[in-house]
GROMACS .gro file of C-alpha atoms in nm:
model
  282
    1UNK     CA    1   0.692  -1.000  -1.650
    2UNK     CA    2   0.857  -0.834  -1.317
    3UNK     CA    3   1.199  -0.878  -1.242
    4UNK     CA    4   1.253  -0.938  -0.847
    5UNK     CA    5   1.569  -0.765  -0.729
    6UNK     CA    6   1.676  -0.760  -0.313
    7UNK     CA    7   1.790  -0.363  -0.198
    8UNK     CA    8   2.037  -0.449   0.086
    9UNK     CA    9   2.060  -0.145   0.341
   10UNK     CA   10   2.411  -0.182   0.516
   11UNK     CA   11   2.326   0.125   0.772
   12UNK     CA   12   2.032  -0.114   0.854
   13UNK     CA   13   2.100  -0.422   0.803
   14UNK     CA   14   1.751  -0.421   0.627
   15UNK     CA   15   1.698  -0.589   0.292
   16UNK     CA   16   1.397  -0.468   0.084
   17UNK     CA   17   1.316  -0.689  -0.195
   18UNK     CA   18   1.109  -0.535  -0.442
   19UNK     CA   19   0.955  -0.607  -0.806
   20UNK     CA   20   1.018  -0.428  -1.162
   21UNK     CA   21   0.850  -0.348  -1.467
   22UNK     CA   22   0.995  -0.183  -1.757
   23UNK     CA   23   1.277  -0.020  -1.876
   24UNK     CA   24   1.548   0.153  -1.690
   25UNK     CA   25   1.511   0.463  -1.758
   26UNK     CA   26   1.153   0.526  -1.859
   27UNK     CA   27   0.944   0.732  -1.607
   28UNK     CA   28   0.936   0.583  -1.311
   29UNK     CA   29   0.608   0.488  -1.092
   30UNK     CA   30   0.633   0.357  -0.716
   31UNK     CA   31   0.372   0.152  -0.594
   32UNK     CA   32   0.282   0.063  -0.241
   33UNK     CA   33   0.121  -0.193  -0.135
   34UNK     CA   34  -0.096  -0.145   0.214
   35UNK     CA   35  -0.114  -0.331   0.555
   36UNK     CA   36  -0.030  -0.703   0.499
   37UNK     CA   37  -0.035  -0.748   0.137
   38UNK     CA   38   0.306  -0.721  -0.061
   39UNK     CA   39   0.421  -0.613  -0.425
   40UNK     CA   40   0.277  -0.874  -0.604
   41UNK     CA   41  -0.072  -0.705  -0.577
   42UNK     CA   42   0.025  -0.494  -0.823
   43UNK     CA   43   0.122  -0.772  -1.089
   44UNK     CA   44  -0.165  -0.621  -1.332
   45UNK     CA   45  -0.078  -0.294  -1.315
   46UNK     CA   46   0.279  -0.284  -1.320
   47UNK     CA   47   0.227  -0.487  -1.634
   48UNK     CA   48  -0.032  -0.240  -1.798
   49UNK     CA   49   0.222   0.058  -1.707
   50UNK     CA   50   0.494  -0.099  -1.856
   51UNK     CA   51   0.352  -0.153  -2.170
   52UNK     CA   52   0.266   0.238  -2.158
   53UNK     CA   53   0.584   0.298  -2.129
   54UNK     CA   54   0.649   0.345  -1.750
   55UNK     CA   55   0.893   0.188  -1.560
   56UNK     CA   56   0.644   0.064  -1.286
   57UNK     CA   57   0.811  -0.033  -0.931
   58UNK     CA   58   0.644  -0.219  -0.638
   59UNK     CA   59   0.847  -0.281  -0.332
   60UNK     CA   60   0.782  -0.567  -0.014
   61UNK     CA   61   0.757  -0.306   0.259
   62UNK     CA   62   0.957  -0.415   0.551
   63UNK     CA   63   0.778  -0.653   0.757
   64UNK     CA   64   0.583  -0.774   0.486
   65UNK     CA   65   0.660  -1.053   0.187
   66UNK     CA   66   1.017  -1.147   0.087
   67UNK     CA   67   1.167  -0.805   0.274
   68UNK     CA   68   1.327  -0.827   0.630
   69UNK     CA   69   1.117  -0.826   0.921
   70UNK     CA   70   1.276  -0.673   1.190
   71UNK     CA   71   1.134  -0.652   1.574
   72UNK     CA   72   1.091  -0.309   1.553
   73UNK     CA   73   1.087  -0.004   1.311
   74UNK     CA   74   0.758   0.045   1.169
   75UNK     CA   75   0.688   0.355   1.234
   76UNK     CA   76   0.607   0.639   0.856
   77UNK     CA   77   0.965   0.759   0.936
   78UNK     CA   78   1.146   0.452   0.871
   79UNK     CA   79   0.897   0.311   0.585
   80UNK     CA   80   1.020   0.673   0.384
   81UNK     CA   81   1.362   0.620   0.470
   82UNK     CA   82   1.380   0.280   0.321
   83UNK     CA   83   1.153   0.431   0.045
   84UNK     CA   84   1.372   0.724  -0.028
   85UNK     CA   85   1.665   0.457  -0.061
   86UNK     CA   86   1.463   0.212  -0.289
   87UNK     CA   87   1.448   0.541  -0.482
   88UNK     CA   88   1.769   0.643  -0.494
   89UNK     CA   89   1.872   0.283  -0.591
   90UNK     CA   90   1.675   0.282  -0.854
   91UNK     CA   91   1.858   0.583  -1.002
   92UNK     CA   92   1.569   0.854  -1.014
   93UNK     CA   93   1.540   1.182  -0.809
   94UNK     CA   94   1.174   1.164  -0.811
   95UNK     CA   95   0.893   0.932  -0.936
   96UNK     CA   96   0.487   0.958  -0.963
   97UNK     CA   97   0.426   0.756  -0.634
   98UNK     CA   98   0.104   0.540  -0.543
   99UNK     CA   99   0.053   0.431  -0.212
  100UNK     CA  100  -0.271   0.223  -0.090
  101UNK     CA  101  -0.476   0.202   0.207
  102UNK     CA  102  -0.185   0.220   0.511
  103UNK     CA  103   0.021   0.404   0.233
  104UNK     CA  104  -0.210   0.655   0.118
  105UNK     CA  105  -0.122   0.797   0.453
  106UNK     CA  106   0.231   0.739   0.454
  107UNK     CA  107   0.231   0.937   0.062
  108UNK     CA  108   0.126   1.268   0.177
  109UNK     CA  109   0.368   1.299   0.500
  110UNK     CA  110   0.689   1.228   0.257
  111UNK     CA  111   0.490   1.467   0.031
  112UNK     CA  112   0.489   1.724   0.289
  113UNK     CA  113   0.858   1.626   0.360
  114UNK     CA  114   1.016   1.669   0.036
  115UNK     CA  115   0.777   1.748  -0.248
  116UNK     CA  116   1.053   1.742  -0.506
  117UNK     CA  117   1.078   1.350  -0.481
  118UNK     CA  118   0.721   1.401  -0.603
  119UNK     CA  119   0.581   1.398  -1.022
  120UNK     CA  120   0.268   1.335  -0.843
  121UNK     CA  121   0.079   1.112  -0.564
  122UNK     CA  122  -0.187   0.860  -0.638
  123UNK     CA  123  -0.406   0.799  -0.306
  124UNK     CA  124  -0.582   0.482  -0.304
  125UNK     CA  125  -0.830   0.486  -0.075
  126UNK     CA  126  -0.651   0.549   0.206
  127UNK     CA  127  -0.650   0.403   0.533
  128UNK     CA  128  -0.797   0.716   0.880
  129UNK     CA  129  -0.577   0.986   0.703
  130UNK     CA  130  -0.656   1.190   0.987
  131UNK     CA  131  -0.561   1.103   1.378
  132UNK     CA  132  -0.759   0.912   1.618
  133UNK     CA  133  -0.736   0.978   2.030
  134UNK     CA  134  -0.460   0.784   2.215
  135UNK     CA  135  -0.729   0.620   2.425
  136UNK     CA  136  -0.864   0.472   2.119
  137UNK     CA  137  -0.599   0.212   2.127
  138UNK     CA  138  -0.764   0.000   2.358
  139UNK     CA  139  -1.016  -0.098   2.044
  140UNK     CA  140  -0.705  -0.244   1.848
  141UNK     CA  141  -0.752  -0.565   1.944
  142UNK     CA  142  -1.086  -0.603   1.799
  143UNK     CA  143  -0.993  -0.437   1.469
  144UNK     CA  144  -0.717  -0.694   1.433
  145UNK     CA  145  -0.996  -0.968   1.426
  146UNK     CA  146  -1.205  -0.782   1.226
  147UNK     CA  147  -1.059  -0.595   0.965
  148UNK     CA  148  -1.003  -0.791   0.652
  149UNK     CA  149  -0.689  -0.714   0.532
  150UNK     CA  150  -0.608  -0.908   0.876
  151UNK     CA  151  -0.813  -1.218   0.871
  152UNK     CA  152  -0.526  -1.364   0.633
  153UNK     CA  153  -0.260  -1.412   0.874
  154UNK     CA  154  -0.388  -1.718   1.024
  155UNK     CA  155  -0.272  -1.949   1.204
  156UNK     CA  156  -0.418  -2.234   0.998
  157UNK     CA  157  -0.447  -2.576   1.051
  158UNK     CA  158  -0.339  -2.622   0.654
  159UNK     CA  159  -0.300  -2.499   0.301
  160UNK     CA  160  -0.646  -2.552   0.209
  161UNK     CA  161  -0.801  -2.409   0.563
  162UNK     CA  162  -0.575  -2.142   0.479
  163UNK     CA  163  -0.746  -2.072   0.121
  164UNK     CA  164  -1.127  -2.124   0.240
  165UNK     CA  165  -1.053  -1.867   0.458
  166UNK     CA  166  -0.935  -1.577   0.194
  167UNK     CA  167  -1.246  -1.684  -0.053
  168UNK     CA  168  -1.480  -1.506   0.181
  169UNK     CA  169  -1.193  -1.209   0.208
  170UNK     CA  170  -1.313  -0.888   0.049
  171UNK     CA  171  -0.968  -0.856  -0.197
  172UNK     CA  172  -0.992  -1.180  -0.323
  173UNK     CA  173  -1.378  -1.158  -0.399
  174UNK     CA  174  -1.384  -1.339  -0.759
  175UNK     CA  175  -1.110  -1.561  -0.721
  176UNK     CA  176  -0.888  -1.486  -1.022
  177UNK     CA  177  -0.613  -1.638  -1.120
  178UNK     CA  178  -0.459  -1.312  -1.042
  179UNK     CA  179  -0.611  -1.293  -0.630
  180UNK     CA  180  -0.488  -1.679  -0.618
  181UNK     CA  181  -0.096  -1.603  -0.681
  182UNK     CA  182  -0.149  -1.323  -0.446
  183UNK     CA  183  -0.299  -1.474  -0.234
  184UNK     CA  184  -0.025  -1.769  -0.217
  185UNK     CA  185   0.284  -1.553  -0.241
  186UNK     CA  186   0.163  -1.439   0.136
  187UNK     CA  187   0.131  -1.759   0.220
  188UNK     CA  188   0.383  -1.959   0.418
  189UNK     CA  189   0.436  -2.245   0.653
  190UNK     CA  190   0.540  -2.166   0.972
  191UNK     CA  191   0.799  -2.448   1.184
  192UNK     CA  192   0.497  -2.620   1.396
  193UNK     CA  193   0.334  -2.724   1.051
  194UNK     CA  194   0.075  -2.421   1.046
  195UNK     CA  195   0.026  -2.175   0.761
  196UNK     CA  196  -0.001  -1.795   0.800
  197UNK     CA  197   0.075  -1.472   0.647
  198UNK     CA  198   0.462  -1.364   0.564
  199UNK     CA  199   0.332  -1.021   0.732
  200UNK     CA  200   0.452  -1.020   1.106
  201UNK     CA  201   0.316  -0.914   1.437
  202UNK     CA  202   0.563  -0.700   1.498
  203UNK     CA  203   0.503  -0.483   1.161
  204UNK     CA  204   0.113  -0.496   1.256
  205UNK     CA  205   0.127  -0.355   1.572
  206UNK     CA  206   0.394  -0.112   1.521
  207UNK     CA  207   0.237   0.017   1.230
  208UNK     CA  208  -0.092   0.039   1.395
  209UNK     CA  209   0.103   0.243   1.640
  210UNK     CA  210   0.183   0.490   1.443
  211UNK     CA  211  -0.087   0.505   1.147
  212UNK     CA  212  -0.342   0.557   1.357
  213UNK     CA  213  -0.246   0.838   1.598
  214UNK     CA  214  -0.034   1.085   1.302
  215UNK     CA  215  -0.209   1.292   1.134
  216UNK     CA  216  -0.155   1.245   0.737
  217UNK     CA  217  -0.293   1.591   0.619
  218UNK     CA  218  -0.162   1.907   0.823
  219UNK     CA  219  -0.054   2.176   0.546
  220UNK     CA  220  -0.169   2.270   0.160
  221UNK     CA  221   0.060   2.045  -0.079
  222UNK     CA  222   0.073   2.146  -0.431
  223UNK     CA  223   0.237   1.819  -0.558
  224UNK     CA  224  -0.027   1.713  -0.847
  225UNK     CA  225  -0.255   1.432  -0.683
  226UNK     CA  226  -0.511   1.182  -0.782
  227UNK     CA  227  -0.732   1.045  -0.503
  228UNK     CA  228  -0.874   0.722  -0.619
  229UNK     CA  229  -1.226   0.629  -0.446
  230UNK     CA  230  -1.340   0.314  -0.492
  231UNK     CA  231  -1.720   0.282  -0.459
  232UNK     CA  232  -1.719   0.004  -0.195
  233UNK     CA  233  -1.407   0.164  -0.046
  234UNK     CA  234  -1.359   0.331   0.317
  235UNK     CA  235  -1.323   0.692   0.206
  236UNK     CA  236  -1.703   0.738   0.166
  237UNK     CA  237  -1.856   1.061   0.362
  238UNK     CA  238  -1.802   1.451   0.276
  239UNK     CA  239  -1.669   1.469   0.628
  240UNK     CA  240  -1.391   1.183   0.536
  241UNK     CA  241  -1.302   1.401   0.240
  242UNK     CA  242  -1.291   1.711   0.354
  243UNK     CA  243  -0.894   1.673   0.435
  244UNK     CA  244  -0.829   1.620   0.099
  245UNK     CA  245  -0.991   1.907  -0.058
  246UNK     CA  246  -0.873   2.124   0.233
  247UNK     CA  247  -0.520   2.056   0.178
  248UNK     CA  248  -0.481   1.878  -0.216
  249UNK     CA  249  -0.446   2.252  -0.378
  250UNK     CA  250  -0.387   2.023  -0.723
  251UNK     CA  251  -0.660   1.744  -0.653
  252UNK     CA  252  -0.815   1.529  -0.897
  253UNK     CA  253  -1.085   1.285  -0.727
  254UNK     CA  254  -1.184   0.995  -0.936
  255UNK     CA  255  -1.454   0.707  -0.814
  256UNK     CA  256  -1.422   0.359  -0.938
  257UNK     CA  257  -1.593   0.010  -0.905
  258UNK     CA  258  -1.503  -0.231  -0.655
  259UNK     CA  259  -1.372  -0.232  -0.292
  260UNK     CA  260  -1.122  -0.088  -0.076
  261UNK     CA  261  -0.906  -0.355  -0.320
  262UNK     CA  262  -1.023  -0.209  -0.660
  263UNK     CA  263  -0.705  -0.320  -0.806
  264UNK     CA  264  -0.755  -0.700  -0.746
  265UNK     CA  265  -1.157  -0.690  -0.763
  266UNK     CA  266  -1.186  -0.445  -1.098
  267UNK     CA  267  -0.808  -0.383  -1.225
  268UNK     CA  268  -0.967  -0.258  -1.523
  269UNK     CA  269  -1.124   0.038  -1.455
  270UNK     CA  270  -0.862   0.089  -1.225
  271UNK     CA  271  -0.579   0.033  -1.437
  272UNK     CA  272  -0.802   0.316  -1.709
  273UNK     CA  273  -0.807   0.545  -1.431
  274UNK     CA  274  -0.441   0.576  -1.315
  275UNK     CA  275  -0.299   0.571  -1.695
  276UNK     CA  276  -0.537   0.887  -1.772
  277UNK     CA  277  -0.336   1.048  -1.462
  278UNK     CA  278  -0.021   0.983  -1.521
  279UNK     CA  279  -0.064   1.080  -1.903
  280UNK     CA  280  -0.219   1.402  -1.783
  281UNK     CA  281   0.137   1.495  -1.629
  282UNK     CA  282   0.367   1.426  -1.898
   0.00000   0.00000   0.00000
């Protein structure tokens, strides 16, 4: 089972709280969960790397689950300097890192930054990895009522409003056990007796902000990745992928079943897939 353990950042004033599987020591995996979800997404598959013999860890980005959720500070910059502390913390000078959806972009600009904090990157399906116009901004509003990694954060009138709502959700399609703690650990109630997401506006629409007008892939990277495309997932076109083998010059490209949440929908397969990667680079 994880261990929960709080990384307080005096410089600012930030506390990350973050989940660990595994032995101190053993070689180290980061994984990072994408817009609105938190750690305990990866519950299955910090387990299955643990008993591999990894030493899997799965921080609550700020904003989002038990971490601090400041007004402001959202933008890739921050998120790797609070990742590049978590890492520090943690005692390694690099890791194989894993970052999903929002993340997958985030992974390849700290890539780009310093590749030697990099065994490899594992891309899950990640979220425009490319840049969109400034004057696209104007269609935010309707993504944030469409989109479903959104539709989560309520308000709702109770608990069980609250939970006939993520049934219909694309990650929680199947209802596991698994997709119901997840599902609940995001869950709080808020002081006028409503119930809504532990992600904040703030971290939404700075993080919109920023994802969606930086460009994730601007120079070859030789770090050793594995892009993970789930069949159901958003990374689905030639034209989509292109970045990736432009740029990946050590690029592995695996499809697997499920959605954009393969991880919750099919861990399985998914849980196969990354273990054959990471035993590749030992």
């Amino acid at each position: 089972m994880a261990v929960r353990h709080t990384l307080s950042l005096s410089e600012t004033d930030l506390h990350l709280s973050y989940l660990d599987w595994g032995s101190p020591g053993a070689e180290p995996v980061i994984l990072l969960h994408g817009l609105a979800d938190h750690a305990g997404v990866w519950q299955n598959v910090g387990e299955a790397l643990a008993a591999e013999g990894f030493r899997a860890i799965a921080p609550d980005l700020r904003g989002h689950g038990d971490s601090s959720k400041p007004p402001h500070g959202y933008n890739g910059q921050t998120i790797i300097q609070d990742l590049q502390a978590l890492l520090n913390h943690t005692g390694y000078e690099s890791a194989h890192i894993l970052g999903h959806s929002w993340t997958g972009k985030v992974v390849p600009i700290w890539m780009r930054q310093h590749p030697q904090q990099f065994r490899s990157a594992i891309l899950v399906d990640p979220f425009f990895i490319g840049k969109i116009p400034k004057w696209s901004r104007v269609t935010f509003p309707l993504l944030y009522r469409v989109l479903p990694f959104l539709q989560a954060m309520g308000p709702f009138p109770s608990h069980e409003a609250a939970v006939e709502q993520a049934k219909t959700l694309k990650q929680y399609r199947g209802w596991s056990q698994h997709q119901q703690q997840v599902f609940e650990d995001s869950l709080e109630q808020k002081p006028d007796g409503t119930w809504g997401s532990k992600f904040t506006t703030a971290a939404r629409d700075g993080i919109f902000e920023d994802v969606m007008v930086v460009d994730g892939l601007t120079e070859p990277l030789t770090v050793p990745t594995l892009l993970i495309k789930p069949e159901g997932g958003l990374n689905r076109t030639q034209w989509q992928l292109k970045p990736y083998y432009r740029y990946l010059q050590n690029l592995q490209v695996c499809d697997v079943p499920g959605n954009h949440w393969a991880f919750l929908v099919e861990p399985t397969p998914f849980i196969q897939t990354l273990l054959t990667f990471l035993k590749q680079q030992q």
